[in-house]
Amino acid sequence: MRKLLSATALTLLATSAAAETAPGDVKFVDGAVAESLTGVPGDMANGRVLMNKGAGNCIACHAVGDLAELAFHGEVGPPLDGVSERWSEAELRGIVSNAKIMFPESVMPSFYKTTGFTRPGNAYTGKAAEGELAPLLTAQEVEDVVSYLMTLKYE
Amino acid sequence: MQMGKRPIAIVLALGLSTAFSTTAFAQDSDQLSIDGDTLVTETAAPDHLENLDTIYSGWRFRTDETQALQIDDFDNPAFVFIDKAMDSFNAAGPNGASCASCHEGGPEEFAGFTASMPKVMDGKLTTTEDFLNAHRADTQEAEPWKWSGGDMQGMVALLGLQSRGMPVNVAIDGDAAPYWEQGKEIYYTRYGQLELSCANCHEDNYGMMIRADHLSQGQINGFPTYRLKQAKLISRHNRFRGCIRDTRAHTFAEGSDEFRALELYVMSRSNGLSVETPAVRQ
């Protein structure tokens, strides 16, 4: 039984890995990305965590009423309350992946992009990047953040 | 083009302030007076600054507690380092000469010096750090100081203090022009994996909060600055380096030609504000 389960899990993992869209292969239409980057539904709880932590840190620039327990929400970007009523899931996936496709002047970092940078560094060391860059968020993390954003409605 | 953005940004800040207690407003309206002298912390932007009408000292973006540390020299922690620099001014170098051997009038001889630095000297863009190390080698036969070391920045601050209250007035034309253009290009280049330029934060979004940081205009008229976070004097190049590092970029080195050029350009954005050295920041 256990063997059977893990075999199933492995098959699922292999399937999702194969289905994952690489940063260079994401298809943007008017800045939106219709297809899931992984084919695996986003984990909104993890998306909520990423809003505050790690390479997400969305609230550095965006205020989110649902995250009021966290200190210091930024003001550089628009508040995200009601964001799912202003944008479709495909548009949000496009904006999180690479906001500059829709808004060329945006200061928002491109979270699912690995090339085209000026003097890319090795994370926050100040030293030059070595080898290929990893995107700021993995494909699944993008899906997780998008699924969380889809829960943000106007009160 | 950029001008139209400010009112929107301010309205946004006002709107948010009702929802979040952490929201700050743009610069405050406090006045900086030290020993009865009022410094210029707000003035019309110089003509070469296309996207701003008014320039503000970083002091205006800090909390009352941080501001207070700069209005009394006895409270200003930078003076510990300036006192040490005064000792250093009078100390003999390897060949027996001190700064005071030639500069008999003391550091006061340097009144006005910092207000026009960096500048082109002998065909090369020269910062105060360059000037000091060249002088150390030529007149004292001394080893160069490290760019952001305590000895160096203490002396840069001691010289800067002699211009405190005078308007910043660096030259950007003539033989300074190519350096200034280079610095301007660096200022507007979006570096690193986060693709952020100096202008993205300090021109487009000053007055806004980015997480717990209240963005200023990034003026450098108060450097070297005593930074509470690091508990020491911070050089201009060290701050440039920290900002570019935080864009997940490969930074330029302290004392590099790129940072000399950037220093000239950013200092020219402060033209008209008072020299505030030594400022105190968070």
PDB file of N, CA, C and O in Angstrom, chain A residues 81-134:
ATOM      1  N   ASP A  81      -6.024  45.252  -1.444  1.00  0.00           N
ATOM      2  CA  ASP A  81      -7.386  44.892  -1.068  1.00  0.00           C
ATOM      3  C   ASP A  81      -8.270  44.951  -2.318  1.00  0.00           C
ATOM      4  O   ASP A  81      -8.211  45.923  -3.082  1.00  0.00           O
ATOM      5  N   GLY A  82      -9.062  43.911  -2.516  1.00  0.00           N
ATOM      6  CA  GLY A  82      -9.966  43.892  -3.670  1.00  0.00           C
ATOM      7  C   GLY A  82      -9.271  43.608  -4.991  1.00  0.00           C
ATOM      8  O   GLY A  82      -9.868  43.764  -6.056  1.00  0.00           O
ATOM      9  N   VAL A  83      -8.010  43.178  -4.937  1.00  0.00           N
ATOM     10  CA  VAL A  83      -7.242  43.038  -6.183  1.00  0.00           C
ATOM     11  C   VAL A  83      -7.869  41.991  -7.122  1.00  0.00           C
ATOM     12  O   VAL A  83      -7.789  42.114  -8.341  1.00  0.00           O
ATOM     13  N   SER A  84      -8.537  40.981  -6.544  1.00  0.00           N
ATOM     14  CA  SER A  84      -9.126  39.935  -7.402  1.00  0.00           C
ATOM     15  C   SER A  84     -10.375  40.435  -8.116  1.00  0.00           C
ATOM     16  O   SER A  84     -10.862  39.795  -9.040  1.00  0.00           O
ATOM     17  N   GLU A  85     -10.895  41.568  -7.675  1.00  0.00           N
ATOM     18  CA  GLU A  85     -12.051  42.143  -8.372  1.00  0.00           C
ATOM     19  C   GLU A  85     -11.608  43.156  -9.433  1.00  0.00           C
ATOM     20  O   GLU A  85     -12.412  43.596 -10.247  1.00  0.00           O
ATOM     21  N   ARG A  86     -10.338  43.534  -9.383  1.00  0.00           N
ATOM     22  CA  ARG A  86      -9.821  44.460 -10.399  1.00  0.00           C
ATOM     23  C   ARG A  86      -9.119  43.726 -11.532  1.00  0.00           C
ATOM     24  O   ARG A  86      -8.996  44.242 -12.630  1.00  0.00           O
ATOM     25  N   TRP A  87      -8.579  42.541 -11.226  1.00  0.00           N
ATOM     26  CA  TRP A  87      -7.793  41.795 -12.205  1.00  0.00           C
ATOM     27  C   TRP A  87      -8.253  40.345 -12.238  1.00  0.00           C
ATOM     28  O   TRP A  87      -8.654  39.790 -11.225  1.00  0.00           O
ATOM     29  N   SER A  88      -8.108  39.745 -13.416  1.00  0.00           N
ATOM     30  CA  SER A  88      -8.402  38.314 -13.540  1.00  0.00           C
ATOM     31  C   SER A  88      -7.209  37.509 -13.033  1.00  0.00           C
ATOM     32  O   SER A  88      -6.105  38.047 -12.849  1.00  0.00           O
ATOM     33  N   GLU A  89      -7.427  36.216 -12.838  1.00  0.00           N
ATOM     34  CA  GLU A  89      -6.323  35.350 -12.407  1.00  0.00           C
ATOM     35  C   GLU A  89      -5.178  35.398 -13.423  1.00  0.00           C
ATOM     36  O   GLU A  89      -4.011  35.455 -13.043  1.00  0.00           O
ATOM     37  N   ALA A  90      -5.519  35.378 -14.699  1.00  0.00           N
ATOM     38  CA  ALA A  90      -4.478  35.403 -15.741  1.00  0.00           C
ATOM     39  C   ALA A  90      -3.681  36.701 -15.682  1.00  0.00           C
ATOM     40  O   ALA A  90      -2.450  36.706 -15.821  1.00  0.00           O
ATOM     41  N   GLU A  91      -4.373  37.803 -15.447  1.00  0.00           N
ATOM     42  CA  GLU A  91      -3.664  39.096 -15.346  1.00  0.00           C
ATOM     43  C   GLU A  91      -2.766  39.123 -14.110  1.00  0.00           C
ATOM     44  O   GLU A  91      -1.629  39.599 -14.169  1.00  0.00           O
ATOM     45  N   LEU A  92      -3.284  38.601 -13.000  1.00  0.00           N
ATOM     46  CA  LEU A  92      -2.460  38.578 -11.782  1.00  0.00           C
ATOM     47  C   LEU A  92      -1.235  37.687 -11.968  1.00  0.00           C
ATOM     48  O   LEU A  92      -0.134  38.031 -11.525  1.00  0.00           O
ATOM     49  N   ARG A  93      -1.414  36.548 -12.651  1.00  0.00           N
ATOM     50  CA  ARG A  93      -0.263  35.667 -12.899  1.00  0.00           C
ATOM     51  C   ARG A  93       0.768  36.399 -13.759  1.00  0.00           C
ATOM     52  O   ARG A  93       1.972  36.311 -13.525  1.00  0.00           O
ATOM     53  N   GLY A  94       0.307  37.160 -14.722  1.00  0.00           N
ATOM     54  CA  GLY A  94       1.214  37.926 -15.576  1.00  0.00           C
ATOM     55  C   GLY A  94       1.934  39.020 -14.805  1.00  0.00           C
ATOM     56  O   GLY A  94       3.141  39.221 -14.963  1.00  0.00           O
ATOM     57  N   ILE A  95       1.191  39.705 -13.932  1.00  0.00           N
ATOM     58  CA  ILE A  95       1.790  40.816 -13.166  1.00  0.00           C
ATOM     59  C   ILE A  95       2.813  40.285 -12.165  1.00  0.00           C
ATOM     60  O   ILE A  95       3.904  40.841 -12.014  1.00  0.00           O
ATOM     61  N   VAL A  96       2.486  39.191 -11.482  1.00  0.00           N
ATOM     62  CA  VAL A  96       3.439  38.629 -10.516  1.00  0.00           C
ATOM     63  C   VAL A  96       4.663  38.080 -11.252  1.00  0.00           C
ATOM     64  O   VAL A  96       5.802  38.268 -10.810  1.00  0.00           O
ATOM     65  N   SER A  97       4.455  37.448 -12.395  1.00  0.00           N
ATOM     66  CA  SER A  97       5.585  36.849 -13.124  1.00  0.00           C
ATOM     67  C   SER A  97       6.512  37.920 -13.675  1.00  0.00           C
ATOM     68  O   SER A  97       7.733  37.848 -13.525  1.00  0.00           O
ATOM     69  N   ASN A  98       5.928  38.922 -14.326  1.00  0.00           N
ATOM     70  CA  ASN A  98       6.725  40.003 -14.909  1.00  0.00           C
ATOM     71  C   ASN A  98       5.817  41.211 -15.170  1.00  0.00           C
ATOM     72  O   ASN A  98       5.253  41.356 -16.251  1.00  0.00           O
ATOM     73  N   ALA A  99       5.719  42.062 -14.169  1.00  0.00           N
ATOM     74  CA  ALA A  99       4.787  43.197 -14.247  1.00  0.00           C
ATOM     75  C   ALA A  99       5.138  44.153 -15.386  1.00  0.00           C
ATOM     76  O   ALA A  99       4.288  44.892 -15.869  1.00  0.00           O
ATOM     77  N   LYS A 100       6.405  44.117 -15.814  1.00  0.00           N
ATOM     78  CA  LYS A 100       6.841  45.110 -16.811  1.00  0.00           C
ATOM     79  C   LYS A 100       6.302  44.805 -18.207  1.00  0.00           C
ATOM     80  O   LYS A 100       6.371  45.654 -19.096  1.00  0.00           O
ATOM     81  N   ILE A 101       5.752  43.596 -18.410  1.00  0.00           N
ATOM     82  CA  ILE A 101       5.118  43.312 -19.702  1.00  0.00           C
ATOM     83  C   ILE A 101       3.857  44.188 -19.824  1.00  0.00           C
ATOM     84  O   ILE A 101       3.600  44.798 -20.854  1.00  0.00           O
ATOM     85  N   MET A 102       3.100  44.274 -18.735  1.00  0.00           N
ATOM     86  CA  MET A 102       1.877  45.084 -18.760  1.00  0.00           C
ATOM     87  C   MET A 102       2.174  46.555 -18.487  1.00  0.00           C
ATOM     88  O   MET A 102       1.576  47.438 -19.072  1.00  0.00           O
ATOM     89  N   PHE A 103       3.114  46.795 -17.570  1.00  0.00           N
ATOM     90  CA  PHE A 103       3.453  48.174 -17.175  1.00  0.00           C
ATOM     91  C   PHE A 103       4.960  48.381 -17.345  1.00  0.00           C
ATOM     92  O   PHE A 103       5.728  48.189 -16.401  1.00  0.00           O
ATOM     93  N   PRO A 104       5.387  48.810 -18.533  1.00  0.00           N
ATOM     94  CA  PRO A 104       6.830  48.877 -18.807  1.00  0.00           C
ATOM     95  C   PRO A 104       7.623  49.731 -17.811  1.00  0.00           C
ATOM     96  O   PRO A 104       8.783  49.450 -17.551  1.00  0.00           O
ATOM     97  N   GLU A 105       7.008  50.744 -17.228  1.00  0.00           N
ATOM     98  CA  GLU A 105       7.742  51.640 -16.330  1.00  0.00           C
ATOM     99  C   GLU A 105       7.686  51.178 -14.870  1.00  0.00           C
ATOM    100  O   GLU A 105       8.252  51.823 -13.986  1.00  0.00           O
ATOM    101  N   SER A 106       6.993  50.101 -14.601  1.00  0.00           N
ATOM    102  CA  SER A 106       6.770  49.685 -13.210  1.00  0.00           C
ATOM    103  C   SER A 106       8.086  49.486 -12.461  1.00  0.00           C
ATOM    104  O   SER A 106       9.069  48.990 -13.021  1.00  0.00           O
ATOM    105  N   VAL A 107       8.111  49.855 -11.179  1.00  0.00           N
ATOM    106  CA  VAL A 107       9.283  49.577 -10.350  1.00  0.00           C
ATOM    107  C   VAL A 107       9.205  48.163  -9.770  1.00  0.00           C
ATOM    108  O   VAL A 107      10.135  47.710  -9.127  1.00  0.00           O
ATOM    109  N   MET A 108       8.110  47.469  -9.998  1.00  0.00           N
ATOM    110  CA  MET A 108       7.940  46.132  -9.421  1.00  0.00           C
ATOM    111  C   MET A 108       8.931  45.140 -10.014  1.00  0.00           C
ATOM    112  O   MET A 108       9.050  45.030 -11.236  1.00  0.00           O
ATOM    113  N   PRO A 109       9.663  44.419  -9.151  1.00  0.00           N
ATOM    114  CA  PRO A 109      10.577  43.402  -9.674  1.00  0.00           C
ATOM    115  C   PRO A 109       9.810  42.319 -10.446  1.00  0.00           C
ATOM    116  O   PRO A 109       8.639  42.072 -10.172  1.00  0.00           O
ATOM    117  N   SER A 110      10.500  41.703 -11.393  1.00  0.00           N
ATOM    118  CA  SER A 110       9.909  40.609 -12.171  1.00  0.00           C
ATOM    119  C   SER A 110      10.232  39.306 -11.442  1.00  0.00           C
ATOM    120  O   SER A 110      11.394  38.903 -11.384  1.00  0.00           O
ATOM    121  N   PHE A 111       9.195  38.655 -10.910  1.00  0.00           N
ATOM    122  CA  PHE A 111       9.454  37.543  -9.992  1.00  0.00           C
ATOM    123  C   PHE A 111       9.696  36.212 -10.693  1.00  0.00           C
ATOM    124  O   PHE A 111      10.150  35.261 -10.077  1.00  0.00           O
ATOM    125  N   TYR A 112       9.363  36.144 -11.988  1.00  0.00           N
ATOM    126  CA  TYR A 112       9.603  34.884 -12.697  1.00  0.00           C
ATOM    127  C   TYR A 112      10.321  35.183 -14.007  1.00  0.00           C
ATOM    128  O   TYR A 112       9.788  35.042 -15.104  1.00  0.00           O
ATOM    129  N   LYS A 113      11.549  35.647 -13.864  1.00  0.00           N
ATOM    130  CA  LYS A 113      12.375  36.036 -14.998  1.00  0.00           C
ATOM    131  C   LYS A 113      13.814  35.794 -14.596  1.00  0.00           C
ATOM    132  O   LYS A 113      14.167  36.018 -13.424  1.00  0.00           O
ATOM    133  N   THR A 114      14.640  35.344 -15.501  1.00  0.00           N
ATOM    134  CA  THR A 114      16.016  34.997 -15.114  1.00  0.00           C
ATOM    135  C   THR A 114      17.085  35.635 -15.999  1.00  0.00           C
ATOM    136  O   THR A 114      18.273  35.436 -15.759  1.00  0.00           O
ATOM    137  N   THR A 115      16.682  36.387 -17.003  1.00  0.00           N
ATOM    138  CA  THR A 115      17.680  36.991 -17.901  1.00  0.00           C
ATOM    139  C   THR A 115      17.355  38.466 -18.149  1.00  0.00           C
ATOM    140  O   THR A 115      16.267  38.946 -17.807  1.00  0.00           O
ATOM    141  N   GLY A 116      18.325  39.160 -18.760  1.00  0.00           N
ATOM    142  CA  GLY A 116      18.086  40.538 -19.178  1.00  0.00           C
ATOM    143  C   GLY A 116      18.390  41.569 -18.107  1.00  0.00           C
ATOM    144  O   GLY A 116      17.939  42.709 -18.199  1.00  0.00           O
ATOM    145  N   PHE A 117      19.154  41.193 -17.086  1.00  0.00           N
ATOM    146  CA  PHE A 117      19.448  42.126 -15.998  1.00  0.00           C
ATOM    147  C   PHE A 117      20.763  42.868 -16.237  1.00  0.00           C
ATOM    148  O   PHE A 117      21.656  42.370 -16.919  1.00  0.00           O
ATOM    149  N   THR A 118      20.900  44.045 -15.644  1.00  0.00           N
ATOM    150  CA  THR A 118      22.146  44.805 -15.671  1.00  0.00           C
ATOM    151  C   THR A 118      22.927  44.526 -14.388  1.00  0.00           C
ATOM    152  O   THR A 118      22.417  44.773 -13.300  1.00  0.00           O
ATOM    153  N   ARG A 119      24.119  43.982 -14.512  1.00  0.00           N
ATOM    154  CA  ARG A 119      24.976  43.637 -13.374  1.00  0.00           C
ATOM    155  C   ARG A 119      24.241  42.780 -12.329  1.00  0.00           C
ATOM    156  O   ARG A 119      24.189  43.143 -11.139  1.00  0.00           O
ATOM    157  N   PRO A 120      23.682  41.644 -12.748  1.00  0.00           N
ATOM    158  CA  PRO A 120      23.016  40.790 -11.757  1.00  0.00           C
ATOM    159  C   PRO A 120      23.990  40.322 -10.681  1.00  0.00           C
ATOM    160  O   PRO A 120      25.160  40.053 -10.981  1.00  0.00           O
ATOM    161  N   GLY A 121      23.510  40.259  -9.470  1.00  0.00           N
ATOM    162  CA  GLY A 121      24.358  39.886  -8.347  1.00  0.00           C
ATOM    163  C   GLY A 121      24.053  38.494  -7.838  1.00  0.00           C
ATOM    164  O   GLY A 121      23.068  37.869  -8.218  1.00  0.00           O
ATOM    165  N   ASN A 122      24.927  38.035  -6.943  1.00  0.00           N
ATOM    166  CA  ASN A 122      24.731  36.773  -6.250  1.00  0.00           C
ATOM    167  C   ASN A 122      23.901  37.068  -5.003  1.00  0.00           C
ATOM    168  O   ASN A 122      24.440  37.424  -3.957  1.00  0.00           O
ATOM    169  N   ALA A 123      22.577  37.006  -5.152  1.00  0.00           N
ATOM    170  CA  ALA A 123      21.634  37.377  -4.086  1.00  0.00           C
ATOM    171  C   ALA A 123      22.015  38.752  -3.531  1.00  0.00           C
ATOM    172  O   ALA A 123      22.253  39.672  -4.305  1.00  0.00           O
ATOM    173  N   TYR A 124      22.114  38.888  -2.212  1.00  0.00           N
ATOM    174  CA  TYR A 124      22.377  40.205  -1.607  1.00  0.00           C
ATOM    175  C   TYR A 124      23.824  40.330  -1.122  1.00  0.00           C
ATOM    176  O   TYR A 124      24.096  41.034  -0.158  1.00  0.00           O
ATOM    177  N   THR A 125      24.751  39.648  -1.790  1.00  0.00           N
ATOM    178  CA  THR A 125      26.146  39.737  -1.360  1.00  0.00           C
ATOM    179  C   THR A 125      26.874  40.923  -1.983  1.00  0.00           C
ATOM    180  O   THR A 125      27.947  41.292  -1.524  1.00  0.00           O
ATOM    181  N   GLY A 126      26.328  41.487  -3.053  1.00  0.00           N
ATOM    182  CA  GLY A 126      27.031  42.556  -3.761  1.00  0.00           C
ATOM    183  C   GLY A 126      28.021  42.018  -4.779  1.00  0.00           C
ATOM    184  O   GLY A 126      28.575  42.764  -5.569  1.00  0.00           O
ATOM    185  N   LYS A 127      28.243  40.693  -4.733  1.00  0.00           N
ATOM    186  CA  LYS A 127      29.174  40.078  -5.692  1.00  0.00           C
ATOM    187  C   LYS A 127      28.433  39.710  -6.976  1.00  0.00           C
ATOM    188  O   LYS A 127      27.203  39.647  -6.999  1.00  0.00           O
ATOM    189  N   ALA A 128      29.196  39.429  -8.025  1.00  0.00           N
ATOM    190  CA  ALA A 128      28.589  39.071  -9.309  1.00  0.00           C
ATOM    191  C   ALA A 128      27.877  37.728  -9.206  1.00  0.00           C
ATOM    192  O   ALA A 128      28.305  36.840  -8.461  1.00  0.00           O
ATOM    193  N   ALA A 129      26.794  37.584  -9.948  1.00  0.00           N
ATOM    194  CA  ALA A 129      26.076  36.314  -9.989  1.00  0.00           C
ATOM    195  C   ALA A 129      26.958  35.263 -10.641  1.00  0.00           C
ATOM    196  O   ALA A 129      27.744  35.563 -11.540  1.00  0.00           O
ATOM    197  N   GLU A 130      26.850  34.038 -10.169  1.00  0.00           N
ATOM    198  CA  GLU A 130      27.603  32.931 -10.776  1.00  0.00           C
ATOM    199  C   GLU A 130      26.612  31.968 -11.400  1.00  0.00           C
ATOM    200  O   GLU A 130      25.678  31.525 -10.750  1.00  0.00           O
ATOM    201  N   GLY A 131      26.832  31.656 -12.648  1.00  0.00           N
ATOM    202  CA  GLY A 131      25.955  30.705 -13.332  1.00  0.00           C
ATOM    203  C   GLY A 131      24.578  31.286 -13.576  1.00  0.00           C
ATOM    204  O   GLY A 131      24.384  32.497 -13.533  1.00  0.00           O
ATOM    205  N   GLU A 132      23.639  30.381 -13.795  1.00  0.00           N
ATOM    206  CA  GLU A 132      22.287  30.820 -14.110  1.00  0.00           C
ATOM    207  C   GLU A 132      21.574  31.335 -12.880  1.00  0.00           C
ATOM    208  O   GLU A 132      21.700  30.772 -11.789  1.00  0.00           O
ATOM    209  N   LEU A 133      20.817  32.390 -13.048  1.00  0.00           N
ATOM    210  CA  LEU A 133      20.041  32.919 -11.933  1.00  0.00           C
ATOM    211  C   LEU A 133      18.795  32.074 -11.722  1.00  0.00           C
ATOM    212  O   LEU A 133      18.197  31.588 -12.681  1.00  0.00           O
ATOM    213  N   ALA A 134      18.406  31.936 -10.467  1.00  0.00           N
ATOM    214  CA  ALA A 134      17.096  31.359 -10.167  1.00  0.00           C
ATOM    215  C   ALA A 134      16.101  32.515 -10.165  1.00  0.00           C
ATOM    216  O   ALA A 134      16.440  33.640  -9.808  1.00  0.00           O
TER     217      ALA A 134
END
